[in-house]
Short mmCIF file of C-alpha atoms in Angstrom, two decimals:
data_model
loop_
_atom_site.label_atom_id
_atom_site.label_comp_id
_atom_site.label_asym_id
_atom_site.label_seq_id
_atom_site.Cartn_x
_atom_site.Cartn_y
_atom_site.Cartn_z
CA MET A 1 6.13 12.03 -10.40
CA THR A 2 5.55 10.72 -14.05
CA LEU A 3 4.78 7.62 -13.06
CA ILE A 4 2.60 8.40 -10.54
CA LYS A 5 0.50 10.22 -13.18
CA GLU A 6 0.45 7.07 -15.30
CA VAL A 7 -1.16 5.47 -12.71
CA GLY A 8 -4.54 6.61 -12.81
CA PHE A 9 -7.80 6.05 -11.21
CA LYS A 10 -10.49 4.83 -13.24
CA LYS A 11 -8.79 1.60 -14.72
CA HIS A 12 -7.76 0.29 -11.34
CA LEU A 13 -11.13 1.03 -9.73
CA MET A 14 -12.90 -1.09 -12.93
CA THR A 15 -10.60 -3.71 -12.24
CA ALA A 16 -11.76 -3.82 -8.91
CA ILE A 17 -15.28 -3.72 -9.30
CA SER A 18 -14.98 -6.70 -11.87
CA PHE A 19 -13.00 -8.53 -9.31
CA PHE A 20 -15.38 -8.15 -6.40
CA LEU A 21 -18.99 -7.83 -8.15
CA PRO A 22 -19.06 -11.84 -8.54
CA ILE A 23 -18.43 -12.48 -4.71
CA VAL A 24 -20.63 -9.90 -3.58
CA VAL A 25 -23.37 -11.21 -5.48
CA ALA A 26 -22.82 -14.42 -4.35
CA ALA A 27 -22.69 -13.95 -0.69
CA GLY A 28 -25.87 -11.21 -1.09
CA PHE A 29 -27.73 -14.08 -2.39
CA LEU A 30 -26.62 -16.41 0.49
CA LEU A 31 -27.40 -13.88 3.05
CA ALA A 32 -30.99 -13.04 1.57
CA ILE A 33 -31.60 -16.74 1.18
CA GLY A 34 -30.67 -17.26 4.83
CA ASN A 35 -32.37 -14.21 6.41
CA MET A 36 -35.92 -15.34 4.06
CA MET A 37 -35.44 -18.56 5.96
CA GLY A 38 -34.97 -17.17 9.15
CA GLY A 39 -31.15 -17.70 9.78
CA GLU A 40 -29.08 -15.93 12.44
CA THR A 41 -25.54 -15.81 12.17
CA ILE A 42 -23.06 -18.48 14.02
CA GLU A 43 -21.42 -17.49 16.69
CA ASP A 44 -20.66 -21.22 18.13
CA PHE A 45 -19.95 -24.11 15.35
CA LYS A 46 -19.72 -26.37 18.55
CA GLY A 47 -23.64 -25.52 19.12
CA THR A 48 -26.14 -26.33 17.17
CA TRP A 49 -27.30 -24.47 14.19
CA THR A 50 -29.21 -24.55 10.99
CA PHE A 51 -28.70 -24.53 7.07
CA ALA A 52 -30.05 -21.46 7.20
CA ASP A 53 -27.63 -20.41 10.20
CA ALA A 54 -24.85 -21.71 7.75
CA MET A 55 -26.51 -19.59 4.29
CA THR A 56 -26.62 -16.71 6.72
CA THR A 57 -23.39 -17.05 7.71
CA MET A 58 -21.65 -17.61 4.49
CA GLY A 59 -23.20 -14.38 3.28
CA GLY A 60 -21.73 -12.82 5.86
CA TYR A 61 -18.62 -13.31 5.61
CA GLY A 62 -18.15 -12.65 2.12
CA LEU A 63 -20.01 -9.16 2.32
CA GLY A 64 -17.86 -8.51 5.43
CA LEU A 65 -14.47 -9.05 3.66
CA LEU A 66 -15.64 -6.60 1.19
CA PRO A 67 -13.28 -3.88 1.79
CA MET A 68 -10.33 -6.69 1.99
CA ILE A 69 -11.15 -7.59 -1.34
CA VAL A 70 -11.33 -4.16 -3.11
CA SER A 71 -7.91 -3.12 -1.63
CA THR A 72 -6.21 -6.25 -2.65
CA ALA A 73 -7.83 -6.10 -6.25
CA ILE A 74 -7.05 -2.46 -6.70
CA ALA A 75 -3.52 -3.01 -5.67
CA TYR A 76 -2.80 -6.04 -7.36
CA SER A 77 -4.05 -3.96 -10.75
CA ILE A 78 -1.75 -1.60 -10.11
CA ALA A 79 1.37 -3.19 -8.91
CA ASP A 80 0.58 -6.68 -10.75
CA LYS A 81 1.52 -10.01 -8.21
CA PRO A 82 3.79 -7.73 -5.74
CA GLY A 83 0.57 -5.59 -4.70
CA ILE A 84 -1.10 -8.59 -3.23
CA ALA A 85 0.52 -8.96 0.08
CA PRO A 86 0.09 -5.23 1.20
CA GLY A 87 -2.84 -5.14 -0.27
CA LEU A 88 -4.25 -7.55 1.62
CA ILE A 89 -3.18 -6.82 4.85
CA ILE A 90 -3.92 -2.95 4.96
CA GLY A 91 -7.43 -3.82 3.30
CA MET A 92 -7.83 -6.23 6.36
CA VAL A 93 -6.69 -2.50 8.35
CA ALA A 94 -9.37 -0.78 6.43
CA ASN A 95 -11.95 -3.43 7.68
CA GLY A 96 -10.91 -3.46 11.50
CA THR A 97 -10.91 0.50 11.47
CA GLY A 98 -14.39 0.80 10.49
CA THR A 99 -13.30 2.93 7.00
CA GLY A 100 -15.50 0.49 5.36
CA PHE A 101 -15.46 0.04 1.37
CA LEU A 102 -14.22 3.75 1.25
CA GLY A 103 -11.31 2.96 3.26
CA GLY A 104 -10.84 -0.68 1.08
CA ILE A 105 -10.45 1.53 -2.05
CA VAL A 106 -7.76 4.51 -0.37
CA SER A 107 -5.84 1.31 1.25
CA GLY A 108 -6.10 -0.42 -2.41
CA TYR A 109 -4.64 2.67 -3.88
CA PHE A 110 -1.56 3.53 -1.52
CA SER A 111 -0.55 -0.06 -1.16
CA GLY A 112 -0.38 -0.49 -4.94
CA VAL A 113 1.33 3.22 -5.74
CA ILE A 114 4.41 2.28 -2.61
CA VAL A 115 4.70 -1.09 -4.48
CA LEU A 116 5.02 0.39 -7.62
CA LEU A 117 7.39 3.51 -6.63
CA MET A 118 9.66 0.79 -4.31
CA ILE A 119 9.97 -1.78 -8.11
CA HIS A 120 11.04 1.34 -9.95
CA TYR A 121 13.06 3.47 -7.69
CA ILE A 122 14.61 1.10 -5.20
CA HIS A 123 17.75 -0.66 -6.74
CA VAL A 124 19.66 -3.17 -4.65
CA PRO A 125 22.75 -5.36 -4.90
CA ALA A 126 22.46 -8.70 -6.56
CA TRP A 127 22.51 -10.76 -3.60
CA MET A 128 19.51 -9.00 -1.72
CA GLN A 129 17.38 -9.39 -5.37
CA GLY A 130 15.62 -12.86 -4.00
CA LEU A 131 14.66 -10.89 -0.91
CA MET A 132 12.55 -8.25 -2.94
CA PRO A 133 9.56 -9.49 -3.48
CA THR A 134 9.59 -12.07 -0.59
CA LEU A 135 10.45 -9.89 2.01
CA VAL A 136 11.43 -5.94 1.34
CA ILE A 137 8.58 -5.00 -0.75
CA PRO A 138 5.71 -6.54 1.20
CA PHE A 139 7.21 -5.73 4.71
CA VAL A 140 8.03 -2.23 3.71
CA SER A 141 4.84 -1.23 1.35
CA SER A 142 2.84 -2.61 4.19
CA PHE A 143 4.42 -1.16 7.06
CA ILE A 144 4.09 2.38 4.93
CA ALA A 145 0.49 1.87 4.05
CA GLY A 146 -0.21 0.49 7.38
CA VAL A 147 1.07 3.92 8.96
CA ILE A 148 -1.22 6.15 6.78
CA MET A 149 -4.19 4.32 7.39
CA TYR A 150 -3.77 3.97 10.81
CA TYR A 151 -2.41 7.59 11.47
CA ILE A 152 -3.29 9.92 8.46
CA VAL A 153 -6.05 9.12 6.78
CA GLY A 154 -8.36 6.38 8.73
CA THR A 155 -9.92 8.65 10.74
CA PRO A 156 -10.85 11.32 8.14
CA ILE A 157 -12.31 8.49 5.76
CA ILE A 158 -14.25 7.44 8.98
CA TRP A 159 -16.02 11.15 9.21
CA VAL A 160 -16.59 11.63 5.50
CA THR A 161 -18.20 7.97 5.34
CA GLU A 162 -20.50 8.84 8.56
CA SER A 163 -21.35 12.57 8.00
CA LEU A 164 -22.57 11.24 4.21
CA THR A 165 -24.39 8.57 5.59
CA ASN A 166 -26.41 10.73 7.67
CA TYR A 167 -27.08 13.25 5.48
CA LEU A 168 -28.51 10.77 3.13
CA ARG A 169 -30.68 8.94 5.94
CA GLY A 170 -31.88 12.77 6.55
CA LEU A 171 -33.15 13.36 3.29
CA ASP A 172 -36.73 14.96 3.12
CA THR A 173 -38.51 13.50 0.10
CA ASN A 174 -38.41 16.14 -2.25
CA SER A 175 -34.18 15.40 -1.90
CA LEU A 176 -34.99 11.99 -2.08
CA PHE A 177 -36.47 12.14 -5.57
CA LEU A 178 -33.94 14.34 -6.71
CA TYR A 179 -30.94 12.25 -5.90
CA GLY A 180 -32.70 9.21 -7.17
CA ALA A 181 -33.15 10.94 -10.50
CA ILE A 182 -29.10 11.79 -10.75
CA ILE A 183 -28.06 8.32 -9.70
CA GLY A 184 -30.68 7.33 -12.17
CA ILE A 185 -29.50 9.17 -15.28
CA LEU A 186 -25.86 8.70 -14.41
CA ALA A 187 -25.99 5.01 -14.15
CA SER A 188 -28.32 4.26 -17.15
CA ILE A 189 -27.03 6.74 -19.90
CA ASP A 190 -23.60 5.01 -20.98
CA TYR A 191 -25.26 1.30 -20.63
CA GLY A 192 -22.94 0.14 -18.39
CA GLY A 193 -20.32 2.00 -19.33
CA ALA A 194 -17.73 3.73 -17.69
CA ILE A 195 -20.07 6.45 -15.67
CA ASN A 196 -21.99 3.31 -14.59
CA LYS A 197 -19.16 1.88 -13.11
CA VAL A 198 -18.05 4.90 -11.16
CA VAL A 199 -21.42 5.56 -10.08
CA PHE A 200 -21.85 1.76 -8.85
CA ALA A 201 -18.46 2.57 -6.62
CA PHE A 202 -20.37 5.12 -4.89
CA VAL A 203 -23.58 3.78 -4.21
CA PHE A 204 -21.73 0.80 -3.23
CA ALA A 205 -19.69 2.55 -0.64
CA LEU A 206 -23.23 3.41 0.75
CA PHE A 207 -24.95 -0.21 0.55
CA SER A 208 -21.71 -1.26 2.64
CA GLU A 209 -23.00 1.31 5.54
CA GLY A 210 -26.58 0.00 4.98
CA ILE A 211 -28.25 2.23 2.69
CA TYR A 212 -29.40 -0.02 0.11
CA GLU A 213 -31.78 2.59 -1.75
CA PRO A 214 -28.97 4.24 -3.90
CA ILE A 215 -27.72 1.38 -5.25
CA THR A 216 -31.41 -0.40 -6.12
CA VAL A 217 -31.79 3.08 -7.88
CA LEU A 218 -28.60 1.54 -9.88
CA ILE A 219 -30.06 -1.79 -10.56
CA LEU A 220 -32.97 -0.03 -11.91
CA ALA A 221 -31.64 1.92 -14.15
CA SER A 222 -29.67 -0.99 -15.72
CA MET A 223 -32.99 -2.11 -16.80
CA VAL A 224 -34.62 0.98 -17.85
CA THR A 225 -33.45 0.63 -21.73
CA PRO A 226 -34.25 -3.27 -22.12
CA PHE A 227 -37.84 -2.78 -20.52
CA GLY A 228 -38.54 0.62 -22.16
CA LEU A 229 -37.63 -0.73 -25.96
CA THR A 230 -39.80 -3.68 -25.11
CA MET A 231 -42.70 -1.68 -24.06
CA ALA A 232 -42.15 0.62 -27.13
CA PHE A 233 -42.28 -2.56 -29.48
CA PHE A 234 -45.51 -3.01 -28.15
CA ILE A 235 -47.17 0.29 -27.79
CA GLY A 236 -45.80 1.07 -31.61
CA LYS A 237 -48.11 -2.30 -32.46
CA VAL A 238 -51.30 -0.69 -30.64
CA ILE A 239 -50.80 2.84 -32.05
CA ARG A 240 -49.81 1.69 -35.39
CA LYS A 241 -46.39 3.21 -35.16
CA ASN A 242 -43.33 0.87 -35.76
CA ILE A 243 -39.50 2.49 -34.97
CA PHE A 244 -37.80 -1.21 -35.23
CA THR A 245 -36.50 -2.69 -38.28
CA ASN A 246 -36.49 -6.67 -38.40
CA GLN A 247 -33.13 -6.66 -37.71
CA GLU A 248 -34.12 -4.31 -34.39
CA LYS A 249 -36.87 -6.72 -33.66
CA GLU A 250 -34.77 -9.73 -33.65
CA ALA A 251 -32.10 -8.45 -31.24
CA LEU A 252 -35.15 -7.55 -28.74
CA LYS A 253 -35.49 -11.07 -28.53
CA THR A 254 -32.05 -11.38 -26.39
CA ALA A 255 -32.36 -7.64 -24.81
CA PHE A 256 -35.31 -8.32 -22.85
CA PRO A 257 -34.07 -11.18 -20.98
CA MET A 258 -30.92 -10.18 -20.29
CA GLY A 259 -32.83 -7.40 -19.11
CA ILE A 260 -34.64 -8.76 -16.54
CA CYS A 261 -30.49 -10.17 -15.13
CA GLN A 262 -29.64 -6.19 -15.18
CA ILE A 263 -27.75 -6.60 -18.55
CA THR A 264 -27.59 -3.97 -20.75
CA GLU A 265 -25.42 -4.87 -23.39
CA GLY A 266 -28.01 -6.45 -25.31
CA CYS A 267 -29.92 -3.41 -26.29
CA PHE A 268 -26.53 -1.76 -28.48
CA PRO A 269 -27.46 -3.39 -31.85
CA ILE A 270 -30.94 -1.14 -31.00
CA VAL A 271 -29.40 1.41 -29.42
CA LEU A 272 -26.23 2.41 -31.60
CA ASN A 273 -28.34 2.92 -34.87
CA ASP A 274 -30.09 6.01 -33.43
CA LEU A 275 -27.51 6.66 -29.92
CA VAL A 276 -28.41 10.39 -29.20
CA LYS A 277 -32.17 9.54 -29.21
CA ASN A 278 -31.75 6.67 -27.24
CA VAL A 279 -29.56 8.26 -24.57
CA ILE A 280 -32.51 10.98 -24.02
CA ALA A 281 -35.03 7.95 -23.55
CA THR A 282 -32.85 6.29 -21.64
CA GLY A 283 -31.86 9.33 -19.34
CA ILE A 284 -35.57 10.30 -18.81
CA GLY A 285 -36.49 6.73 -17.78
CA GLY A 286 -33.63 6.35 -15.40
CA ALA A 287 -34.39 9.57 -13.89
CA ILE A 288 -37.89 9.09 -13.39
CA GLY A 289 -37.80 5.88 -12.68
CA GLY A 290 -34.72 6.34 -10.19
CA GLY A 291 -36.45 9.06 -8.19
CA LEU A 292 -39.76 7.03 -8.11
CA SER A 293 -37.56 4.22 -6.37
CA MET A 294 -35.26 6.06 -3.98
CA LEU A 295 -38.74 7.96 -3.35
CA TRP A 296 -40.71 4.96 -2.04
CA GLY A 297 -37.91 3.51 -0.19
CA ALA A 298 -37.31 0.69 -2.75
CA ASP A 299 -34.08 -1.48 -0.99
CA SER A 300 -32.71 -4.09 -2.53
CA HIS A 301 -30.02 -6.01 0.01
CA ILE A 302 -28.14 -7.59 -2.88
CA PRO A 303 -26.39 -5.18 -5.34
CA ALA A 304 -27.16 -6.51 -8.59
CA SER A 305 -28.74 -9.43 -10.69
CA GLY A 306 -31.94 -7.44 -11.48
CA MET A 307 -35.99 -8.88 -11.06
CA PHE A 308 -33.82 -11.74 -8.93
CA ALA A 309 -33.06 -8.87 -6.53
CA ILE A 310 -36.78 -8.37 -5.59
CA PRO A 311 -37.18 -11.43 -2.46
CA THR A 312 -34.38 -9.15 -0.54
CA MET A 313 -36.21 -6.09 -0.50
CA THR A 314 -38.62 -5.04 1.89
CA ARG A 315 -40.94 -2.92 -0.54
CA PRO A 316 -40.89 -4.85 -3.76
CA TRP A 317 -43.55 -3.54 -4.91
CA ALA A 318 -42.00 0.02 -5.13
CA PHE A 319 -39.13 -1.67 -7.15
CA ILE A 320 -41.44 -2.91 -9.56
CA GLY A 321 -43.45 -0.03 -10.12
CA ALA A 322 -40.88 2.76 -10.61
CA LEU A 323 -39.11 0.28 -13.31
CA PHE A 324 -42.35 -0.28 -14.77
CA ILE A 325 -42.80 3.65 -14.69
CA GLY A 326 -39.56 4.43 -15.45
CA SER A 327 -39.34 2.01 -18.56
CA LEU A 328 -43.11 3.54 -19.93
CA ALA A 329 -41.16 6.84 -19.83
CA THR A 330 -38.47 5.35 -22.15
CA ALA A 331 -40.65 3.87 -24.38
CA LEU A 332 -43.30 7.09 -24.71
CA THR A 333 -40.14 9.14 -25.15
CA ILE A 334 -38.35 6.81 -27.94
CA ILE A 335 -41.80 6.24 -29.91
CA VAL A 336 -42.10 10.02 -29.94
CA LEU A 337 -38.24 11.05 -30.87
CA LYS A 338 -38.17 8.05 -33.73
CA LYS A 339 -39.62 8.21 -37.20
CA ALA A 340 -41.69 5.19 -38.03
CA VAL A 341 -39.27 3.24 -40.29
CA ASP A 342 -39.85 -0.02 -42.60
CA PRO A 343 -39.44 -2.90 -40.71
CA ASN A 344 -37.62 -4.66 -43.65
CA ALA A 345 -35.37 -2.25 -43.95
CA GLU A 346 -31.55 -3.32 -43.29
CA ILE A 347 -29.08 -1.04 -41.57
CA VAL A 348 -25.72 -1.72 -43.09
CA ILE A 349 -22.91 0.58 -41.74
CA GLU A 350 -20.12 0.58 -44.35
CA GLU A 351 -16.91 1.40 -43.53
CA LYS A 352 -14.84 3.71 -45.59
CA GLU A 353 -11.29 2.10 -46.05
CA GLU A 354 -8.22 4.40 -45.48
CA ASP A 355 -5.30 4.95 -47.44
CA ILE A 356 -2.46 4.26 -46.15
CA SER A 357 0.18 7.10 -46.14
CA TRP A 358 3.82 6.27 -46.12
CA ASP A 359 4.71 9.40 -44.73
CA GLU A 360 3.25 8.77 -41.27
CA LEU A 361 5.42 5.42 -41.14
CA LYS A 362 7.57 5.34 -38.60
CA ILE A 363 10.79 2.74 -37.70
CA SER A 364 11.49 2.92 -34.49
#
């Protein structure tokens, strides 16, 4: 049981997200380009089809195999190369049974953990060791994980997914704003960190079921900080309150274009100088912008890429409006919270060298 406790959850989910996110973005853009050009999925390659049809079909292939991709990535993260085969096979089971993205996550964990248990606890004679990685482990782990998916967890996962989907589709306007605000706060306050990634996994599960609004909130929330800080700079010039040092102004030159692409990390040189006030401002902007985005029905058909996702939306005005208002809320909040500073002041973080204690030295 100690081995299972050490497996963890978050680490492998983060690995899976880093694996499949580029695939999702690429496939999403291909599908969006094809759809905008009037493309349709190619059913018969022997017939006639257009360039738009090819784009639509490629994008559909990429997005359609996501349960298999996430399952393989998680199983690989847990059990290394021996986890690839069962992760791939049981991911296809998740895809075929209709359990979707959530099923892919569950199948990945089952496959990886089963392989890990077999590696650590099954001991075979020397003559059979060569068969373990090529026959025994992939076959037995796929068999066990497949039986679990088909006969035990498959139906409950489908029920949970359908219930959640129907619930969100039936929300009234007040509830829509509240859910959007919650997603906006959670997705923004750690600036692309672990909380953001966990929220992404949740909203992407909805995205894979055709509910696009929650993941659009996450896209917006990741952009509120760079846009808000940039707006705060210009508003500060108008009202003659400077809250940025020259170092921070230089950081803004990088943070804003990165924000256009939904990359928040460019704001770190500014955020870390006054973390608490920036988190408060970001949370307020993320809540307001996320709530409005959800309420107005902004719906990105690709799960990332910031402003480049706008052409895929059926209501781009809703996204742009919510982003502007959320960013403005962030800007006004940070201007109110922060005191005016000397622009020429330099922020230098001095690290005190720790004394070495020989009493703590251990030789194993």
